[in-house]
Short mmCIF file of C-alpha atoms in Angstrom, two decimals:
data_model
loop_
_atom_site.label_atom_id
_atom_site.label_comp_id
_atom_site.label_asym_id
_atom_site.label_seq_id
_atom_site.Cartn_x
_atom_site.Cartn_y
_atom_site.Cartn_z
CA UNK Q 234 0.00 0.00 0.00
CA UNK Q 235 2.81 2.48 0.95
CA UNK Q 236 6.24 2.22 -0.42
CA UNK Q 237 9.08 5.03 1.34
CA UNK Q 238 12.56 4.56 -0.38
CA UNK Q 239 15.58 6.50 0.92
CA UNK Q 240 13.22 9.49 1.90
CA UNK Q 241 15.47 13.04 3.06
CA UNK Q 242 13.85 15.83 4.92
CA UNK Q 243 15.92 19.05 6.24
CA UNK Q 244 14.57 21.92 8.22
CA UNK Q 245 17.05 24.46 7.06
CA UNK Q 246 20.48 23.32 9.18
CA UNK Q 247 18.69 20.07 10.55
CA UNK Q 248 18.49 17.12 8.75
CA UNK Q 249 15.63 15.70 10.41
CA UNK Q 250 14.70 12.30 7.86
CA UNK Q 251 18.11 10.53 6.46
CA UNK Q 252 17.27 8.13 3.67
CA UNK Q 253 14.13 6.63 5.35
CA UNK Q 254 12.90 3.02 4.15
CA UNK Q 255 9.80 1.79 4.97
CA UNK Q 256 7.05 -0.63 3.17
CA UNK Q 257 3.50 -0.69 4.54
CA UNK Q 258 1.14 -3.45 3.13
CA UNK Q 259 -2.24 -3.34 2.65
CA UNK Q 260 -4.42 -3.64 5.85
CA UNK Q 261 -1.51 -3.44 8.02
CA UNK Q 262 -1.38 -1.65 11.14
CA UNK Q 263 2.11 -0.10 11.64
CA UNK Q 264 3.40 2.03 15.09
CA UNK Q 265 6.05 4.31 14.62
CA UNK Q 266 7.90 4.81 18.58
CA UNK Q 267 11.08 7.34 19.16
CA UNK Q 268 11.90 9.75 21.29
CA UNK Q 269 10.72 13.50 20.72
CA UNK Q 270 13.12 14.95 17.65
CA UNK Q 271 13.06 11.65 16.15
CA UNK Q 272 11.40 12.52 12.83
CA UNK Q 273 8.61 10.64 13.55
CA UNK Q 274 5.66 12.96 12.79
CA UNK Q 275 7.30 15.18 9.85
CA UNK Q 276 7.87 10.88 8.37
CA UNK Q 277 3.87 10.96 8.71
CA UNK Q 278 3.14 14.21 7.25
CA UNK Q 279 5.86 13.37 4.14
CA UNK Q 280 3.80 10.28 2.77
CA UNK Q 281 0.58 12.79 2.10
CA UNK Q 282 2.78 15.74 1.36
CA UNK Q 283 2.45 17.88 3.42
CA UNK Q 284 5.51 18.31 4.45
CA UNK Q 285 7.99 18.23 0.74
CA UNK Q 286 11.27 16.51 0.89
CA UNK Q 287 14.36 16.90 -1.00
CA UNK Q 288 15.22 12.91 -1.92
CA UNK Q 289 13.70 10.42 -1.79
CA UNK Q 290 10.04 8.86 -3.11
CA UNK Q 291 6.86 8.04 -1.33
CA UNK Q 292 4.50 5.47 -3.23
CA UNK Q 293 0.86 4.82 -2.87
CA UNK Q 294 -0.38 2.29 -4.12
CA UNK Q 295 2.77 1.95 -6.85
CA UNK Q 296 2.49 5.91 -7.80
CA UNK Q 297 4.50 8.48 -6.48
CA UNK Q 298 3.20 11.22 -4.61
CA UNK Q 299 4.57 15.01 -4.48
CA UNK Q 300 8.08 14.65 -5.92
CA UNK Q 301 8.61 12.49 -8.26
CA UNK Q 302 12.00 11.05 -9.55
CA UNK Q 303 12.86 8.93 -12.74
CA UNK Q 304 16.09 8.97 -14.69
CA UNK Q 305 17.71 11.29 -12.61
CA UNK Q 306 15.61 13.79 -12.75
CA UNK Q 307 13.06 15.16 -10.09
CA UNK Q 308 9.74 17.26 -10.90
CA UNK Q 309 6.63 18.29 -8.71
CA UNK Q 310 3.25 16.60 -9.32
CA UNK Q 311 0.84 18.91 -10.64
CA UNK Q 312 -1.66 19.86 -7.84
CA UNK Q 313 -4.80 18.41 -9.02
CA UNK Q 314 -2.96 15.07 -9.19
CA UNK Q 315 -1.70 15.57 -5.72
CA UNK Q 316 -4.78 16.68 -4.23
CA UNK Q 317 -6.69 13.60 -5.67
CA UNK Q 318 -4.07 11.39 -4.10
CA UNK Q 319 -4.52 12.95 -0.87
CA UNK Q 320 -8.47 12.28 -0.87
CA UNK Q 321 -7.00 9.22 -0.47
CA UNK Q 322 -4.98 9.03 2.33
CA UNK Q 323 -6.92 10.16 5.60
CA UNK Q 324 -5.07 12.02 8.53
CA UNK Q 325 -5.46 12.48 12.44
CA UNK Q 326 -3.75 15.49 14.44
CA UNK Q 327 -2.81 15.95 17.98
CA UNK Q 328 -5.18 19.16 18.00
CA UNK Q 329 -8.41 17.80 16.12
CA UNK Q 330 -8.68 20.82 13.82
CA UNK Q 331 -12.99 21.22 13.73
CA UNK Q 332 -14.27 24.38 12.58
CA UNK Q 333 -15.34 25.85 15.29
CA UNK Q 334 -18.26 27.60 13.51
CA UNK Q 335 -19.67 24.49 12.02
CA UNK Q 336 -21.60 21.77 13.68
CA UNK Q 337 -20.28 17.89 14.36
CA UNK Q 338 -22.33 17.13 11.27
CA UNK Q 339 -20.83 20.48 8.93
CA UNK Q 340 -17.66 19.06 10.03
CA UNK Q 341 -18.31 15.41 8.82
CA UNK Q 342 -20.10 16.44 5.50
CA UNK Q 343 -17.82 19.44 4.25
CA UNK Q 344 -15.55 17.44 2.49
CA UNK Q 345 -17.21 14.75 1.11
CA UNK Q 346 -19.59 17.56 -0.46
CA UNK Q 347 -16.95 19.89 -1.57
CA UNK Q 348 -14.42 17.46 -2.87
CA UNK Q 349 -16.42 14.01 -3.19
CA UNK Q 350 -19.04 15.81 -4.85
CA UNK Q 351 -21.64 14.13 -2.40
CA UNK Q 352 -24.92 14.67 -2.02
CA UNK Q 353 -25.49 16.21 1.09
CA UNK Q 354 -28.45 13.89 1.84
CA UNK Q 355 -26.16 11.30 1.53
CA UNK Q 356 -23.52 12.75 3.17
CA UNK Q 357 -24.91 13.39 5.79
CA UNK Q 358 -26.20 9.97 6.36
CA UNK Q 359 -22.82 8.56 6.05
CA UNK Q 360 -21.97 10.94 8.84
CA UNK Q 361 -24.42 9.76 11.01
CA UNK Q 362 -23.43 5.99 10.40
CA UNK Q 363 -19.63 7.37 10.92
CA UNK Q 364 -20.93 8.91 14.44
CA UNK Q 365 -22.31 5.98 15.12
CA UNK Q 366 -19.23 4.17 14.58
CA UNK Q 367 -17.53 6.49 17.21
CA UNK Q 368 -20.43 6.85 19.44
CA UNK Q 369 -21.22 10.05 19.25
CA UNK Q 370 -24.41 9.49 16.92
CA UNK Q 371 -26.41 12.11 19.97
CA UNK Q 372 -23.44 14.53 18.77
CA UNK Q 373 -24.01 15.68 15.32
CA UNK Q 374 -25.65 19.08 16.35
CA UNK Q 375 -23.73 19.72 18.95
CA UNK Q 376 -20.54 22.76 18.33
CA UNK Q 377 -17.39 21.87 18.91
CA UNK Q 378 -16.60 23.93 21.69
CA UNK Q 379 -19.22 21.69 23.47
CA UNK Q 380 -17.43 18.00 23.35
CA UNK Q 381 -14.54 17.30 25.31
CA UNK Q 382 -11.30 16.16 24.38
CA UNK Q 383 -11.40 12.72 23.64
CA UNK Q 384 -15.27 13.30 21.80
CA UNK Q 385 -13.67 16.07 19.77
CA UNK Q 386 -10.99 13.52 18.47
CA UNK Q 387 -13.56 11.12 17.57
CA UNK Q 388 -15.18 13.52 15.62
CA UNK Q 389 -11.95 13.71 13.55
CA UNK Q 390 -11.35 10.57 13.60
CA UNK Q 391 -15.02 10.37 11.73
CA UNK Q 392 -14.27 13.30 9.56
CA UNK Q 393 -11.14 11.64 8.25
CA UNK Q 394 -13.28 8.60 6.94
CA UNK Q 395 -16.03 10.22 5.49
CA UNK Q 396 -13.79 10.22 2.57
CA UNK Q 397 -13.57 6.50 2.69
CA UNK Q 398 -9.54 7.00 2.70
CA UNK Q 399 -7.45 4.02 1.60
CA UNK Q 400 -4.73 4.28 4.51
CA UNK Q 401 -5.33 6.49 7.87
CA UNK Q 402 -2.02 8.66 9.65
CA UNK Q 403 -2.49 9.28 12.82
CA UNK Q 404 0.17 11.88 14.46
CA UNK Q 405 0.12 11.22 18.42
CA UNK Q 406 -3.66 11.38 18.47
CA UNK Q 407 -3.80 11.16 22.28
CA UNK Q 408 -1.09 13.19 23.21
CA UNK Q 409 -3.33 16.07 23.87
CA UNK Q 410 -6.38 14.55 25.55
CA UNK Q 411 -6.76 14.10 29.24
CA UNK Q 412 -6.31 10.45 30.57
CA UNK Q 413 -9.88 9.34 31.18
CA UNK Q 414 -10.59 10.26 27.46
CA UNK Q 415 -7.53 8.28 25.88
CA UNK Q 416 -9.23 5.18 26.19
CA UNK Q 417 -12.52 5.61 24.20
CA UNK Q 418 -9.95 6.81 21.50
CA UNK Q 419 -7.85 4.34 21.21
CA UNK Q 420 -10.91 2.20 21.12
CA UNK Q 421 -12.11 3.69 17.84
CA UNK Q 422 -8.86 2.77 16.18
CA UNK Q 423 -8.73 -0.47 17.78
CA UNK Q 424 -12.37 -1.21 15.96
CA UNK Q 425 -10.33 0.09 12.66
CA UNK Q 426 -7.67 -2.01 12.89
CA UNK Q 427 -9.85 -4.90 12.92
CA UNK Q 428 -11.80 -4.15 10.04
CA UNK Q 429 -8.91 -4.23 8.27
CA UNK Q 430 -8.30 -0.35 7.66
CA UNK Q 431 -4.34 0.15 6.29
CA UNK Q 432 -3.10 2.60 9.55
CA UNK Q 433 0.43 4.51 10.22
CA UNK Q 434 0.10 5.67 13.91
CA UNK Q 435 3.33 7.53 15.98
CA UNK Q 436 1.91 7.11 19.52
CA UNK Q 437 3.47 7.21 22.97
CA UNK Q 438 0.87 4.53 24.02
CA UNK Q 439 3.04 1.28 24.36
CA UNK Q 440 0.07 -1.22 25.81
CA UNK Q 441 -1.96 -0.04 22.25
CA UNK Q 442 0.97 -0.72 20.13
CA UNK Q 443 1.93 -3.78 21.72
CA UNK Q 444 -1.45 -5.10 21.26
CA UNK Q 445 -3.10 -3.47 17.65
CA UNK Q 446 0.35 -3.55 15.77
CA UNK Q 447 1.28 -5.83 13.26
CA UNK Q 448 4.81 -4.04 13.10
CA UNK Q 449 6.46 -1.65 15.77
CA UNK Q 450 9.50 0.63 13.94
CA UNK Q 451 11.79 2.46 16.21
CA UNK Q 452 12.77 5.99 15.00
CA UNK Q 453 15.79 8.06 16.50
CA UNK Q 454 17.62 10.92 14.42
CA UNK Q 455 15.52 10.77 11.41
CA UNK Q 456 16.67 7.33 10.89
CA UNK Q 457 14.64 3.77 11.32
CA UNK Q 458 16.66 1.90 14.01
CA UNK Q 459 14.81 -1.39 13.40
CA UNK Q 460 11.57 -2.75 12.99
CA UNK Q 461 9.96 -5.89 13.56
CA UNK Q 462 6.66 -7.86 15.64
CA UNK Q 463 5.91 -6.19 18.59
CA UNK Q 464 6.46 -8.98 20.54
CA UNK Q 465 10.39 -9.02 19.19
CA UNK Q 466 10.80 -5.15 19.34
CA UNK Q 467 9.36 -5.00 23.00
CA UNK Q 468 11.10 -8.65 24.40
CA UNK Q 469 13.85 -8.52 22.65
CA UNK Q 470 14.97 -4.78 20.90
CA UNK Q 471 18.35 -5.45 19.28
CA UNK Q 472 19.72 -1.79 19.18
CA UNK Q 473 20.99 -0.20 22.07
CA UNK Q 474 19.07 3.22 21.90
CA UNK Q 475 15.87 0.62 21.43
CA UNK Q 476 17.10 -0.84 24.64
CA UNK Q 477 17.41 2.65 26.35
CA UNK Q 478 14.12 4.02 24.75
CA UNK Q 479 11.67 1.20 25.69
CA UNK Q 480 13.02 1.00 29.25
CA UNK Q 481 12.91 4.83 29.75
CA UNK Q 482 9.47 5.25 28.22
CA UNK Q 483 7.85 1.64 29.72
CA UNK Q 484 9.48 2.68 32.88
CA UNK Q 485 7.90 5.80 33.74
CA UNK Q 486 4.21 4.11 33.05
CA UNK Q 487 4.98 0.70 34.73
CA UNK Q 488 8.29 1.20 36.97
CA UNK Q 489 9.06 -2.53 38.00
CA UNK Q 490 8.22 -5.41 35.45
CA UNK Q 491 9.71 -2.80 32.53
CA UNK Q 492 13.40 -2.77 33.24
CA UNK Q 493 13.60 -6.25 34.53
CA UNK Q 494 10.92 -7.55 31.74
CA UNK Q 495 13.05 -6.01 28.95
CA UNK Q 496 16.98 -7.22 30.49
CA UNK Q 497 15.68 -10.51 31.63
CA UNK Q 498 13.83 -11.30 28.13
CA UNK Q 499 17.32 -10.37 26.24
CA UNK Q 500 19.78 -12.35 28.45
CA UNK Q 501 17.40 -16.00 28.69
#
């Protein structure tokens, strides 16, 4: 589904992807862990372009997206091509990005009418089954400003598949909910996962990744550091800074089985 071969990024001075690999298949439900700095998120935002890179190729579905390179030579896609390639590709924030001034239901609808060329009739009964989906069905008059965290991220979440995307990015999309809300998020993409959606997700939540992931990569200084099962990445990490980042992060949520659990699993 997504192809990533020897992708560059640089932020002026900082050089923050260095020749990235990565191959996503279809239905697959990848995690992407690092520290902060990593690269992680601008990796995300490269495969739908909106972040350009200097080297490199992203493919979806076998065609390039944004820059594209062959025989040497690298153009940009023309911006009808790239905005019909991003219909395609569906994308979750940290902050969940609703227009304020719209309803749940504006929110769901505005693209699929605008873009899809829906109906609204029909789009807004998609919406509804979407709301549904995410439990907020009660919702869809309600304003933003009126949902709390975790319900406003569900509402993106529902937003982002109203244009029946092919693969969903999600960019840390608990990082800036309170902790009684993460769960019924995470749930949501759990249900996703098992209906077979195609997901990227860079998340700090180890228990979700170790659980929903068919494939864990490890990110530090825009570079992949390995990738693998979760149960190998978390049991058995083979690079050091894996080792150090797994402990430090699985530490601080679960301070005694994480050190031992990780050490003990490498040396039996």
């Amino acid at each position: 589904m997504i192809r990533i071969n020897c992708l560059h990024k640089t932020f002026g001075n900082n050089r923050v992807l260095r020749g990235v690999d990565l191959q996503v298949n279809r239905g697959e439900v990848v995690v992407i862990l690092g520290p902060s700095g990593s690269g992680k998120s601008t990796l995300l935002r490269c495969i739908n372009y909106l972040e350009t890179f200097e080297q490199g190729n992203v493919f979806i579905e076998g065609k390039a997206i944004g820059r594209i390179t062959a025989g040497g030579h690298s153009r940009e896609m023309p911006q009808n091509e790239l905005n019909a390639m991003r219909q395609e590709v569906g994308m979750v924030f940290q902050s969940f990005n609703l227009y304020p001034h719209m309803t749940v239901l504006q929110n769901i609808t505005l693209a699929p009418i605008s873009l899809r060329g829906m109906k609204k009739e029909e789009a807004e009964q998609q919406a509804l089954e979407l709301l549904r989906k995410v439990g907020l069905e009660e919702k869809a008059n309600a304003r933003p400003s009126s949902l709390s965290g975790g319900q406003k991220q569900r509402v993106a979440i529902a937003r982002a598949l109203a244009m029946k995307p092919k693969v969903m990015l999600f960019d840390e999309p608990t990082s800036a909910l309170d902790p009684e809300t993460v769960g019924e998020v995470l749930q949501v993409m759990r249900n996703l996962a098992q209906e077979g959606m195609t997901m990227i997700i860079v998340t700090h939540e180890m228990g979700f990744a170790r659980d929903v992931a068919d494939k864990v990569v490890v990110m530090d200084g825009g570079v992949i550091l390995e990738e693998g099962a979760p149960s190998t990445i978390f049991t058995n990490p083979s690079h050091p800074r894996t080792q150090t980042f797994l402990s430090q992060v699985l530490q601080a949520n679960d301070p005694k089985p994480v050190t031992s659990s990780i050490s003990d699993r490498r040396h039996s």
